[in-house]
Amino acid sequence: MAIDDDARAIRKLSQIGYYRLSGFWYPCRKPKTDNDGNYLKDEKTKLPLRHDNFQENVNISDIIDLYLFDKKLRQLMLDAVERIEIFMRSIIAHEIGKIDPLAYEKEDFINPKIIKTKRKKGNVVNYWFDWLHRLNHLVDISKEDSIISHKANNKPIPFWAVVECWDYGLMSKYFENMNGRCQNLVAKRLDLDNATMLTNWLVEIGLLRNKCAHHSRIWNRDFSNPISLKGVQNDPYFQKLNLDEHARKKLYGRIAVIWYLIKKIGPGSTWLLRVADLVDSKPPVDSCPFTAMGFKDNSGFPRELFSI
């Protein structure tokens, strides 16, 4: 690897850490091939096996720039996920809370399959009790004025107040736990008629959020499970994007779904423009193409598909 500035390289390795940065330069190492020139892959991870030496024209400055690019990308993703999380908490509290202000603690609103105690890997589990236990813990430690006020006055905490202490995981799991009727009430607020698909979106967006919150690399990450589009196949937006399985496993597919939701929440948002500008500014590292993010080619962000 070319190093033009030893002092800066040493400083960045000290600040960031060798193994953290190595995740960004790993694709730049020469791939291992068989006698026919086919790439060899690790049997467990399915990732290409690579030699210790690098391909041509790899400079540590570009790797550091790629690291900073990924950091900005994570910040943009967190900005969008915050809007989705707060909106989902609000509409769940509104739609279900107007039926019963204390619905969040009652089994009547939960899928009966979730309420049943079952045995999993030798342990007795009950996902509904687990959710309630997590909720009670968050209520106990909450510093929110509305929660503290209700507790101090020994008043039941209504749905629209209790959601202020929910985190993303609690929100997502509650939506997943709800019975179909309640799920559909919430999904319709986003003009969606497939609650199972929305559950998948919330789970996958949550996984992306966790990677961002823990400062993990996301720009070329394979998220394993393709994000579901069962329920919006005929939507002109997704028809135009025509996302294949590769795109739906990568960041691009998640960007597409996040933007679909953001447009419903705030039609005047400029979030996608900021994402497009950042993507187009990706450092020009030959071994780190746009296709690694899930895009169909290496021409940059497909603005015309999103009409921006």
PDB file of C-alpha atoms in Angstrom:
ATOM      1  CA  MET A   1       0.000   0.000   0.000  1.00  0.00           C
ATOM      2  CA  ALA A   2       1.286   3.423  -0.906  1.00  0.00           C
ATOM      3  CA  ILE A   3       1.859   5.762   2.058  1.00  0.00           C
ATOM      4  CA  ASP A   4       2.653   9.340   1.089  1.00  0.00           C
ATOM      5  CA  ASP A   5       2.565  10.799   4.595  1.00  0.00           C
ATOM      6  CA  ASP A   6       3.996   8.512   7.282  1.00  0.00           C
ATOM      7  CA  ALA A   7       3.073  10.823  10.162  1.00  0.00           C
ATOM      8  CA  ARG A   8      -0.602  11.040   9.103  1.00  0.00           C
ATOM      9  CA  ALA A   9      -0.771   7.284   8.522  1.00  0.00           C
ATOM     10  CA  ILE A  10       0.602   6.591  12.011  1.00  0.00           C
ATOM     11  CA  ARG A  11      -1.781   9.129  13.540  1.00  0.00           C
ATOM     12  CA  LYS A  12      -4.848   7.652  11.811  1.00  0.00           C
ATOM     13  CA  LEU A  13      -3.862   4.086  12.693  1.00  0.00           C
ATOM     14  CA  SER A  14      -3.576   5.213  16.328  1.00  0.00           C
ATOM     15  CA  GLN A  15      -6.907   7.077  16.254  1.00  0.00           C
ATOM     16  CA  ILE A  16      -8.962   4.491  14.372  1.00  0.00           C
ATOM     17  CA  GLY A  17      -7.177   1.193  14.954  1.00  0.00           C
ATOM     18  CA  TYR A  18      -5.489  -1.189  12.565  1.00  0.00           C
ATOM     19  CA  TYR A  19      -8.248  -3.804  12.423  1.00  0.00           C
ATOM     20  CA  ARG A  20     -11.021  -1.238  12.033  1.00  0.00           C
ATOM     21  CA  LEU A  21      -9.275   0.328   9.051  1.00  0.00           C
ATOM     22  CA  SER A  22      -8.359  -3.088   7.655  1.00  0.00           C
ATOM     23  CA  GLY A  23     -12.059  -3.712   6.983  1.00  0.00           C
ATOM     24  CA  PHE A  24     -11.932  -0.833   4.519  1.00  0.00           C
ATOM     25  CA  TRP A  25      -8.773  -1.930   2.726  1.00  0.00           C
ATOM     26  CA  TYR A  26      -9.612  -5.652   2.693  1.00  0.00           C
ATOM     27  CA  PRO A  27     -11.297  -5.436  -0.763  1.00  0.00           C
ATOM     28  CA  CYS A  28      -8.063  -3.869  -2.076  1.00  0.00           C
ATOM     29  CA  ARG A  29      -5.987  -6.963  -1.315  1.00  0.00           C
ATOM     30  CA  LYS A  30      -5.295  -9.294  -4.234  1.00  0.00           C
ATOM     31  CA  PRO A  31      -7.936 -12.044  -4.514  1.00  0.00           C
ATOM     32  CA  LYS A  32      -7.005 -15.700  -4.360  1.00  0.00           C
ATOM     33  CA  THR A  33      -7.994 -17.724  -7.437  1.00  0.00           C
ATOM     34  CA  ASP A  34      -7.934 -21.330  -8.565  1.00  0.00           C
ATOM     35  CA  ASN A  35      -6.102 -22.594 -11.646  1.00  0.00           C
ATOM     36  CA  ASP A  36      -8.988 -21.461 -13.854  1.00  0.00           C
ATOM     37  CA  GLY A  37      -8.931 -17.919 -12.473  1.00  0.00           C
ATOM     38  CA  ASN A  38     -12.116 -18.296 -10.408  1.00  0.00           C
ATOM     39  CA  TYR A  39     -12.217 -16.453  -7.095  1.00  0.00           C
ATOM     40  CA  LEU A  40     -11.869 -18.651  -4.013  1.00  0.00           C
ATOM     41  CA  LYS A  41     -14.291 -17.999  -1.155  1.00  0.00           C
ATOM     42  CA  ASP A  42     -14.288 -18.768   2.536  1.00  0.00           C
ATOM     43  CA  GLU A  43     -16.636 -21.710   3.161  1.00  0.00           C
ATOM     44  CA  LYS A  44     -18.247 -20.098   6.213  1.00  0.00           C
ATOM     45  CA  THR A  45     -18.431 -16.398   5.353  1.00  0.00           C
ATOM     46  CA  LYS A  46     -18.651 -16.829   1.549  1.00  0.00           C
ATOM     47  CA  LEU A  47     -16.347 -13.816   1.257  1.00  0.00           C
ATOM     48  CA  PRO A  48     -13.537 -13.876  -1.334  1.00  0.00           C
ATOM     49  CA  LEU A  49     -10.224 -15.110   0.036  1.00  0.00           C
ATOM     50  CA  ARG A  50      -7.418 -12.599  -0.405  1.00  0.00           C
ATOM     51  CA  HIS A  51      -3.633 -12.491  -0.293  1.00  0.00           C
ATOM     52  CA  ASP A  52      -1.797 -10.264   2.182  1.00  0.00           C
ATOM     53  CA  ASN A  53      -0.411  -8.012  -0.546  1.00  0.00           C
ATOM     54  CA  PHE A  54      -2.383  -5.276  -2.284  1.00  0.00           C
ATOM     55  CA  GLN A  55      -3.593  -4.612  -5.795  1.00  0.00           C
ATOM     56  CA  GLU A  56      -2.056  -1.778  -7.792  1.00  0.00           C
ATOM     57  CA  ASN A  57      -2.573   1.908  -6.921  1.00  0.00           C
ATOM     58  CA  VAL A  58      -3.878   1.476  -3.379  1.00  0.00           C
ATOM     59  CA  ASN A  59      -3.098   4.496  -1.226  1.00  0.00           C
ATOM     60  CA  ILE A  60      -3.788   4.712   2.497  1.00  0.00           C
ATOM     61  CA  SER A  61      -5.084   8.276   2.050  1.00  0.00           C
ATOM     62  CA  ASP A  62      -7.903   6.934  -0.139  1.00  0.00           C
ATOM     63  CA  ILE A  63      -8.687   4.281   2.483  1.00  0.00           C
ATOM     64  CA  ILE A  64      -8.920   6.940   5.184  1.00  0.00           C
ATOM     65  CA  ASP A  65     -11.181   9.003   2.913  1.00  0.00           C
ATOM     66  CA  LEU A  66     -13.359   5.911   2.397  1.00  0.00           C
ATOM     67  CA  TYR A  67     -13.565   5.525   6.176  1.00  0.00           C
ATOM     68  CA  LEU A  68     -14.701   9.149   6.542  1.00  0.00           C
ATOM     69  CA  PHE A  69     -17.174   8.664   3.685  1.00  0.00           C
ATOM     70  CA  ASP A  70     -18.693   5.728   5.550  1.00  0.00           C
ATOM     71  CA  LYS A  71     -18.930   7.814   8.721  1.00  0.00           C
ATOM     72  CA  LYS A  72     -20.943  10.511   6.904  1.00  0.00           C
ATOM     73  CA  LEU A  73     -23.129   7.810   5.379  1.00  0.00           C
ATOM     74  CA  ARG A  74     -23.891   6.396   8.833  1.00  0.00           C
ATOM     75  CA  GLN A  75     -24.851   9.852  10.083  1.00  0.00           C
ATOM     76  CA  LEU A  76     -27.309  10.310   7.208  1.00  0.00           C
ATOM     77  CA  MET A  77     -28.851   6.891   7.858  1.00  0.00           C
ATOM     78  CA  LEU A  78     -29.306   7.678  11.559  1.00  0.00           C
ATOM     79  CA  ASP A  79     -30.957  10.978  10.671  1.00  0.00           C
ATOM     80  CA  ALA A  80     -33.561   9.156   8.571  1.00  0.00           C
ATOM     81  CA  VAL A  81     -34.081   6.304  11.042  1.00  0.00           C
ATOM     82  CA  GLU A  82     -34.772   8.844  13.803  1.00  0.00           C
ATOM     83  CA  ARG A  83     -37.652  10.294  11.764  1.00  0.00           C
ATOM     84  CA  ILE A  84     -39.056   6.822  11.084  1.00  0.00           C
ATOM     85  CA  GLU A  85     -38.741   5.741  14.723  1.00  0.00           C
ATOM     86  CA  ILE A  86     -40.475   8.827  16.115  1.00  0.00           C
ATOM     87  CA  PHE A  87     -43.233   8.665  13.490  1.00  0.00           C
ATOM     88  CA  MET A  88     -43.879   4.973  14.148  1.00  0.00           C
ATOM     89  CA  ARG A  89     -44.015   5.532  17.901  1.00  0.00           C
ATOM     90  CA  SER A  90     -46.468   8.379  17.364  1.00  0.00           C
ATOM     91  CA  ILE A  91     -48.872   6.559  15.045  1.00  0.00           C
ATOM     92  CA  ILE A  92     -48.801   3.355  17.123  1.00  0.00           C
ATOM     93  CA  ALA A  93     -49.700   5.416  20.204  1.00  0.00           C
ATOM     94  CA  HIS A  94     -52.401   7.280  18.278  1.00  0.00           C
ATOM     95  CA  GLU A  95     -54.063   4.362  16.500  1.00  0.00           C
ATOM     96  CA  ILE A  96     -53.930   1.859  19.357  1.00  0.00           C
ATOM     97  CA  GLY A  97     -54.080   4.359  22.228  1.00  0.00           C
ATOM     98  CA  LYS A  98     -57.373   5.805  21.046  1.00  0.00           C
ATOM     99  CA  ILE A  99     -58.873   2.314  21.420  1.00  0.00           C
ATOM    100  CA  ASP A 100     -57.397   1.917  24.900  1.00  0.00           C
ATOM    101  CA  PRO A 101     -54.916   4.347  26.503  1.00  0.00           C
ATOM    102  CA  LEU A 102     -53.300   1.400  28.332  1.00  0.00           C
ATOM    103  CA  ALA A 103     -53.375  -1.016  25.390  1.00  0.00           C
ATOM    104  CA  TYR A 104     -49.604  -1.414  25.441  1.00  0.00           C
ATOM    105  CA  GLU A 105     -49.803  -3.559  28.596  1.00  0.00           C
ATOM    106  CA  LYS A 106     -52.739  -5.711  27.518  1.00  0.00           C
ATOM    107  CA  GLU A 107     -52.730  -9.052  25.722  1.00  0.00           C
ATOM    108  CA  ASP A 108     -55.927  -8.258  23.778  1.00  0.00           C
ATOM    109  CA  PHE A 109     -53.883  -6.307  21.240  1.00  0.00           C
ATOM    110  CA  ILE A 110     -51.173  -8.937  20.815  1.00  0.00           C
ATOM    111  CA  ASN A 111     -50.917 -11.861  18.399  1.00  0.00           C
ATOM    112  CA  PRO A 112     -52.005 -14.959  20.420  1.00  0.00           C
ATOM    113  CA  LYS A 113     -48.965 -16.869  19.142  1.00  0.00           C
ATOM    114  CA  ILE A 114     -46.679 -14.345  20.843  1.00  0.00           C
ATOM    115  CA  ILE A 115     -48.421 -14.692  24.205  1.00  0.00           C
ATOM    116  CA  LYS A 116     -47.880 -18.461  24.431  1.00  0.00           C
ATOM    117  CA  THR A 117     -44.952 -19.685  26.491  1.00  0.00           C
ATOM    118  CA  LYS A 118     -42.736 -22.002  24.448  1.00  0.00           C
ATOM    119  CA  ARG A 119     -39.508 -23.917  24.703  1.00  0.00           C
ATOM    120  CA  LYS A 120     -36.610 -22.753  22.532  1.00  0.00           C
ATOM    121  CA  LYS A 121     -33.178 -24.419  22.593  1.00  0.00           C
ATOM    122  CA  GLY A 122     -33.934 -25.940  25.976  1.00  0.00           C
ATOM    123  CA  ASN A 123     -35.119 -22.644  27.513  1.00  0.00           C
ATOM    124  CA  VAL A 124     -38.668 -21.558  28.340  1.00  0.00           C
ATOM    125  CA  VAL A 125     -39.434 -18.276  26.567  1.00  0.00           C
ATOM    126  CA  ASN A 126     -42.375 -15.930  26.294  1.00  0.00           C
ATOM    127  CA  TYR A 127     -41.772 -13.059  23.901  1.00  0.00           C
ATOM    128  CA  TRP A 128     -44.661 -11.013  25.291  1.00  0.00           C
ATOM    129  CA  PHE A 129     -43.370 -11.246  28.863  1.00  0.00           C
ATOM    130  CA  ASP A 130     -39.882 -10.421  27.624  1.00  0.00           C
ATOM    131  CA  TRP A 131     -41.238  -7.290  25.915  1.00  0.00           C
ATOM    132  CA  LEU A 132     -43.141  -6.213  29.032  1.00  0.00           C
ATOM    133  CA  HIS A 133     -40.052  -6.762  31.188  1.00  0.00           C
ATOM    134  CA  ARG A 134     -37.995  -4.558  28.863  1.00  0.00           C
ATOM    135  CA  LEU A 135     -40.742  -1.896  28.849  1.00  0.00           C
ATOM    136  CA  ASN A 136     -40.977  -1.818  32.650  1.00  0.00           C
ATOM    137  CA  HIS A 137     -37.207  -1.435  32.893  1.00  0.00           C
ATOM    138  CA  LEU A 138     -37.249   1.545  30.520  1.00  0.00           C
ATOM    139  CA  VAL A 139     -40.122   3.128  32.449  1.00  0.00           C
ATOM    140  CA  ASP A 140     -38.238   2.625  35.736  1.00  0.00           C
ATOM    141  CA  ILE A 141     -35.083   4.351  34.484  1.00  0.00           C
ATOM    142  CA  SER A 142     -36.804   7.003  32.347  1.00  0.00           C
ATOM    143  CA  LYS A 143     -35.872  10.644  32.950  1.00  0.00           C
ATOM    144  CA  GLU A 144     -38.709  11.938  30.755  1.00  0.00           C
ATOM    145  CA  ASP A 145     -40.757  14.573  32.588  1.00  0.00           C
ATOM    146  CA  SER A 146     -44.067  13.089  31.430  1.00  0.00           C
ATOM    147  CA  ILE A 147     -43.153   9.627  32.740  1.00  0.00           C
ATOM    148  CA  ILE A 148     -41.818  10.981  36.040  1.00  0.00           C
ATOM    149  CA  SER A 149     -44.938  13.121  36.538  1.00  0.00           C
ATOM    150  CA  HIS A 150     -47.344  10.218  36.053  1.00  0.00           C
ATOM    151  CA  LYS A 151     -45.315   7.990  38.381  1.00  0.00           C
ATOM    152  CA  ALA A 152     -45.056  10.703  41.055  1.00  0.00           C
ATOM    153  CA  ASN A 153     -48.823  11.205  41.030  1.00  0.00           C
ATOM    154  CA  ASN A 154     -49.455   7.442  40.954  1.00  0.00           C
ATOM    155  CA  LYS A 155     -51.326   7.771  37.666  1.00  0.00           C
ATOM    156  CA  PRO A 156     -51.421   5.175  34.875  1.00  0.00           C
ATOM    157  CA  ILE A 157     -49.123   6.195  32.018  1.00  0.00           C
ATOM    158  CA  PRO A 158     -51.142   6.563  28.799  1.00  0.00           C
ATOM    159  CA  PHE A 159     -49.881   5.190  25.497  1.00  0.00           C
ATOM    160  CA  TRP A 160     -48.946   8.596  24.081  1.00  0.00           C
ATOM    161  CA  ALA A 161     -46.725   9.264  27.105  1.00  0.00           C
ATOM    162  CA  VAL A 162     -45.124   5.855  27.547  1.00  0.00           C
ATOM    163  CA  VAL A 163     -43.783   5.790  23.976  1.00  0.00           C
ATOM    164  CA  GLU A 164     -41.440   8.628  24.958  1.00  0.00           C
ATOM    165  CA  CYS A 165     -39.259   6.094  26.761  1.00  0.00           C
ATOM    166  CA  TRP A 166     -39.355   3.490  23.980  1.00  0.00           C
ATOM    167  CA  ASP A 167     -36.238   2.801  21.969  1.00  0.00           C
ATOM    168  CA  TYR A 168     -36.240   1.626  18.364  1.00  0.00           C
ATOM    169  CA  GLY A 169     -36.060  -2.042  19.300  1.00  0.00           C
ATOM    170  CA  LEU A 170     -39.033  -1.840  21.669  1.00  0.00           C
ATOM    171  CA  MET A 171     -41.099  -0.011  19.038  1.00  0.00           C
ATOM    172  CA  SER A 172     -40.216  -2.468  16.288  1.00  0.00           C
ATOM    173  CA  LYS A 173     -40.893  -5.507  18.484  1.00  0.00           C
ATOM    174  CA  TYR A 174     -44.257  -4.126  19.651  1.00  0.00           C
ATOM    175  CA  PHE A 175     -45.387  -3.676  16.059  1.00  0.00           C
ATOM    176  CA  GLU A 176     -44.207  -7.227  15.300  1.00  0.00           C
ATOM    177  CA  ASN A 177     -46.069  -8.553  18.371  1.00  0.00           C
ATOM    178  CA  MET A 178     -49.390  -6.832  17.617  1.00  0.00           C
ATOM    179  CA  ASN A 179     -52.303  -8.760  16.181  1.00  0.00           C
ATOM    180  CA  GLY A 180     -53.113  -8.324  12.500  1.00  0.00           C
ATOM    181  CA  ARG A 181     -55.952  -5.857  13.036  1.00  0.00           C
ATOM    182  CA  CYS A 182     -53.748  -3.474  15.020  1.00  0.00           C
ATOM    183  CA  GLN A 183     -50.851  -3.843  12.595  1.00  0.00           C
ATOM    184  CA  ASN A 184     -53.092  -2.937   9.698  1.00  0.00           C
ATOM    185  CA  LEU A 185     -54.363   0.192  11.467  1.00  0.00           C
ATOM    186  CA  VAL A 186     -50.769   1.423  11.743  1.00  0.00           C
ATOM    187  CA  ALA A 187     -49.667   0.280   8.278  1.00  0.00           C
ATOM    188  CA  LYS A 188     -52.514   2.191   6.641  1.00  0.00           C
ATOM    189  CA  ARG A 189     -51.075   5.429   8.032  1.00  0.00           C
ATOM    190  CA  LEU A 190     -48.168   4.778   5.655  1.00  0.00           C
ATOM    191  CA  ASP A 191     -50.505   3.755   2.798  1.00  0.00           C
ATOM    192  CA  LEU A 192     -49.331   0.153   3.139  1.00  0.00           C
ATOM    193  CA  ASP A 193     -51.622  -2.874   3.137  1.00  0.00           C
ATOM    194  CA  ASN A 194     -49.021  -5.527   3.961  1.00  0.00           C
ATOM    195  CA  ALA A 195     -48.120  -5.514   7.657  1.00  0.00           C
ATOM    196  CA  THR A 196     -45.755  -8.471   7.278  1.00  0.00           C
ATOM    197  CA  MET A 197     -43.654  -6.490   4.829  1.00  0.00           C
ATOM    198  CA  LEU A 198     -43.650  -3.448   7.137  1.00  0.00           C
ATOM    199  CA  THR A 199     -42.467  -5.725   9.959  1.00  0.00           C
ATOM    200  CA  ASN A 200     -39.574  -6.835   7.748  1.00  0.00           C
ATOM    201  CA  TRP A 201     -38.742  -3.217   6.910  1.00  0.00           C
ATOM    202  CA  LEU A 202     -38.670  -2.214  10.572  1.00  0.00           C
ATOM    203  CA  VAL A 203     -36.448  -5.171  11.473  1.00  0.00           C
ATOM    204  CA  GLU A 204     -33.990  -4.562   8.628  1.00  0.00           C
ATOM    205  CA  ILE A 205     -33.890  -0.804   9.239  1.00  0.00           C
ATOM    206  CA  GLY A 206     -33.274  -1.614  12.902  1.00  0.00           C
ATOM    207  CA  LEU A 207     -30.277  -3.769  11.982  1.00  0.00           C
ATOM    208  CA  LEU A 208     -28.923  -0.910   9.875  1.00  0.00           C
ATOM    209  CA  ARG A 209     -29.520   1.478  12.760  1.00  0.00           C
ATOM    210  CA  ASN A 210     -27.577  -0.776  15.120  1.00  0.00           C
ATOM    211  CA  LYS A 211     -24.620  -0.929  12.746  1.00  0.00           C
ATOM    212  CA  CYS A 212     -24.635   2.862  12.488  1.00  0.00           C
ATOM    213  CA  ALA A 213     -25.066   3.397  16.237  1.00  0.00           C
ATOM    214  CA  HIS A 214     -22.103   1.121  16.943  1.00  0.00           C
ATOM    215  CA  HIS A 215     -20.006   2.810  14.251  1.00  0.00           C
ATOM    216  CA  SER A 216     -19.747  -0.299  12.090  1.00  0.00           C
ATOM    217  CA  ARG A 217     -18.916  -0.130   8.397  1.00  0.00           C
ATOM    218  CA  ILE A 218     -22.056  -0.014   6.221  1.00  0.00           C
ATOM    219  CA  TRP A 219     -21.087   1.229   2.753  1.00  0.00           C
ATOM    220  CA  ASN A 220     -20.391  -2.238   1.287  1.00  0.00           C
ATOM    221  CA  ARG A 221     -21.962  -4.452   3.944  1.00  0.00           C
ATOM    222  CA  ASP A 222     -24.000  -7.498   2.976  1.00  0.00           C
ATOM    223  CA  PHE A 223     -26.997  -7.513   5.323  1.00  0.00           C
ATOM    224  CA  SER A 224     -27.654 -11.223   4.611  1.00  0.00           C
ATOM    225  CA  ASN A 225     -31.445 -10.978   4.347  1.00  0.00           C
ATOM    226  CA  PRO A 226     -32.844  -9.209   1.286  1.00  0.00           C
ATOM    227  CA  ILE A 227     -35.310  -6.523   2.310  1.00  0.00           C
ATOM    228  CA  SER A 228     -38.854  -7.602   1.390  1.00  0.00           C
ATOM    229  CA  LEU A 229     -40.926  -5.918  -1.310  1.00  0.00           C
ATOM    230  CA  LYS A 230     -43.900  -8.310  -1.055  1.00  0.00           C
ATOM    231  CA  GLY A 231     -46.745  -5.847  -0.966  1.00  0.00           C
ATOM    232  CA  VAL A 232     -45.349  -3.040  -3.104  1.00  0.00           C
ATOM    233  CA  GLN A 233     -44.457  -4.980  -6.267  1.00  0.00           C
ATOM    234  CA  ASN A 234     -46.969  -2.948  -8.264  1.00  0.00           C
ATOM    235  CA  ASP A 235     -46.014   0.406  -6.782  1.00  0.00           C
ATOM    236  CA  PRO A 236     -44.619   2.604  -9.596  1.00  0.00           C
ATOM    237  CA  TYR A 237     -41.782   3.732  -7.340  1.00  0.00           C
ATOM    238  CA  PHE A 238     -40.447   0.210  -6.799  1.00  0.00           C
ATOM    239  CA  GLN A 239     -41.256  -0.889 -10.343  1.00  0.00           C
ATOM    240  CA  LYS A 240     -39.027   1.887 -11.641  1.00  0.00           C
ATOM    241  CA  LEU A 241     -36.200   0.981  -9.261  1.00  0.00           C
ATOM    242  CA  ASN A 242     -36.477  -2.734 -10.145  1.00  0.00           C
ATOM    243  CA  LEU A 243     -34.338  -3.808  -7.187  1.00  0.00           C
ATOM    244  CA  ASP A 244     -32.761  -7.245  -7.605  1.00  0.00           C
ATOM    245  CA  GLU A 245     -31.764  -9.505  -4.701  1.00  0.00           C
ATOM    246  CA  HIS A 246     -28.222  -8.084  -4.639  1.00  0.00           C
ATOM    247  CA  ALA A 247     -29.576  -4.543  -4.201  1.00  0.00           C
ATOM    248  CA  ARG A 248     -32.038  -5.675  -1.526  1.00  0.00           C
ATOM    249  CA  LYS A 249     -29.231  -7.249   0.515  1.00  0.00           C
ATOM    250  CA  LYS A 250     -27.105  -4.119   0.320  1.00  0.00           C
ATOM    251  CA  LEU A 251     -27.359  -0.529   1.498  1.00  0.00           C
ATOM    252  CA  TYR A 252     -29.017   0.593  -1.747  1.00  0.00           C
ATOM    253  CA  GLY A 253     -32.137  -1.470  -1.037  1.00  0.00           C
ATOM    254  CA  ARG A 254     -32.394  -0.009   2.432  1.00  0.00           C
ATOM    255  CA  ILE A 255     -31.958   3.518   1.113  1.00  0.00           C
ATOM    256  CA  ALA A 256     -34.828   2.895  -1.320  1.00  0.00           C
ATOM    257  CA  VAL A 257     -37.178   1.671   1.420  1.00  0.00           C
ATOM    258  CA  ILE A 258     -36.161   4.411   3.859  1.00  0.00           C
ATOM    259  CA  TRP A 259     -36.839   7.068   1.221  1.00  0.00           C
ATOM    260  CA  TYR A 260     -40.244   5.524   0.486  1.00  0.00           C
ATOM    261  CA  LEU A 261     -41.142   5.919   4.173  1.00  0.00           C
ATOM    262  CA  ILE A 262     -39.570   9.352   4.554  1.00  0.00           C
ATOM    263  CA  LYS A 263     -41.632  10.666   1.628  1.00  0.00           C
ATOM    264  CA  LYS A 264     -44.779   9.520   3.434  1.00  0.00           C
ATOM    265  CA  ILE A 265     -43.657  11.130   6.696  1.00  0.00           C
ATOM    266  CA  GLY A 266     -42.259  14.383   5.305  1.00  0.00           C
ATOM    267  CA  PRO A 267     -42.904  14.966   1.581  1.00  0.00           C
ATOM    268  CA  GLY A 268     -40.640  18.028   1.564  1.00  0.00           C
ATOM    269  CA  SER A 269     -37.572  16.165   2.830  1.00  0.00           C
ATOM    270  CA  THR A 270     -34.243  16.686   1.046  1.00  0.00           C
ATOM    271  CA  TRP A 271     -32.669  13.635   2.690  1.00  0.00           C
ATOM    272  CA  LEU A 272     -32.218  11.682  -0.525  1.00  0.00           C
ATOM    273  CA  LEU A 273     -30.481  14.602  -2.234  1.00  0.00           C
ATOM    274  CA  ARG A 274     -27.938  14.649   0.574  1.00  0.00           C
ATOM    275  CA  VAL A 275     -27.475  10.896   0.238  1.00  0.00           C
ATOM    276  CA  ALA A 276     -27.034  11.164  -3.538  1.00  0.00           C
ATOM    277  CA  ASP A 277     -24.480  13.967  -3.212  1.00  0.00           C
ATOM    278  CA  LEU A 278     -22.521  11.980  -0.642  1.00  0.00           C
ATOM    279  CA  VAL A 279     -22.614   8.743  -2.652  1.00  0.00           C
ATOM    280  CA  ASP A 280     -21.330  10.591  -5.713  1.00  0.00           C
ATOM    281  CA  SER A 281     -18.428  11.899  -3.625  1.00  0.00           C
ATOM    282  CA  LYS A 282     -17.214   8.380  -2.747  1.00  0.00           C
ATOM    283  CA  PRO A 283     -13.401   8.191  -2.967  1.00  0.00           C
ATOM    284  CA  PRO A 284     -12.353   6.697  -6.319  1.00  0.00           C
ATOM    285  CA  VAL A 285     -10.853   3.452  -5.035  1.00  0.00           C
ATOM    286  CA  ASP A 286     -10.806   0.946  -7.924  1.00  0.00           C
ATOM    287  CA  SER A 287     -11.410  -2.064  -5.686  1.00  0.00           C
ATOM    288  CA  CYS A 288     -14.329  -0.385  -3.896  1.00  0.00           C
ATOM    289  CA  PRO A 289     -16.969   0.231  -6.605  1.00  0.00           C
ATOM    290  CA  PHE A 290     -20.501   1.579  -6.351  1.00  0.00           C
ATOM    291  CA  THR A 291     -21.814  -1.917  -7.105  1.00  0.00           C
ATOM    292  CA  ALA A 292     -20.516  -2.987  -3.675  1.00  0.00           C
ATOM    293  CA  MET A 293     -23.250  -0.748  -2.235  1.00  0.00           C
ATOM    294  CA  GLY A 294     -25.879  -2.548  -4.330  1.00  0.00           C
ATOM    295  CA  PHE A 295     -26.096  -0.164  -7.283  1.00  0.00           C
ATOM    296  CA  LYS A 296     -26.464  -1.721 -10.730  1.00  0.00           C
ATOM    297  CA  ASP A 297     -23.368  -0.036 -12.166  1.00  0.00           C
ATOM    298  CA  ASN A 298     -20.536   2.283 -11.223  1.00  0.00           C
ATOM    299  CA  SER A 299     -21.918   5.513 -12.654  1.00  0.00           C
ATOM    300  CA  GLY A 300     -22.890   6.888  -9.239  1.00  0.00           C
ATOM    301  CA  PHE A 301     -26.220   7.455  -7.557  1.00  0.00           C
ATOM    302  CA  PRO A 302     -29.106   6.735 -10.002  1.00  0.00           C
ATOM    303  CA  ARG A 303     -30.835  10.091  -9.587  1.00  0.00           C
ATOM    304  CA  GLU A 304     -33.062   9.641 -12.632  1.00  0.00           C
ATOM    305  CA  LEU A 305     -34.682   6.534 -11.109  1.00  0.00           C
ATOM    306  CA  PHE A 306     -35.673   8.580  -8.064  1.00  0.00           C
ATOM    307  CA  SER A 307     -36.614  11.649 -10.128  1.00  0.00           C
ATOM    308  CA  ILE A 308     -34.198  13.927  -8.295  1.00  0.00           C
TER     309      ILE A 308
END
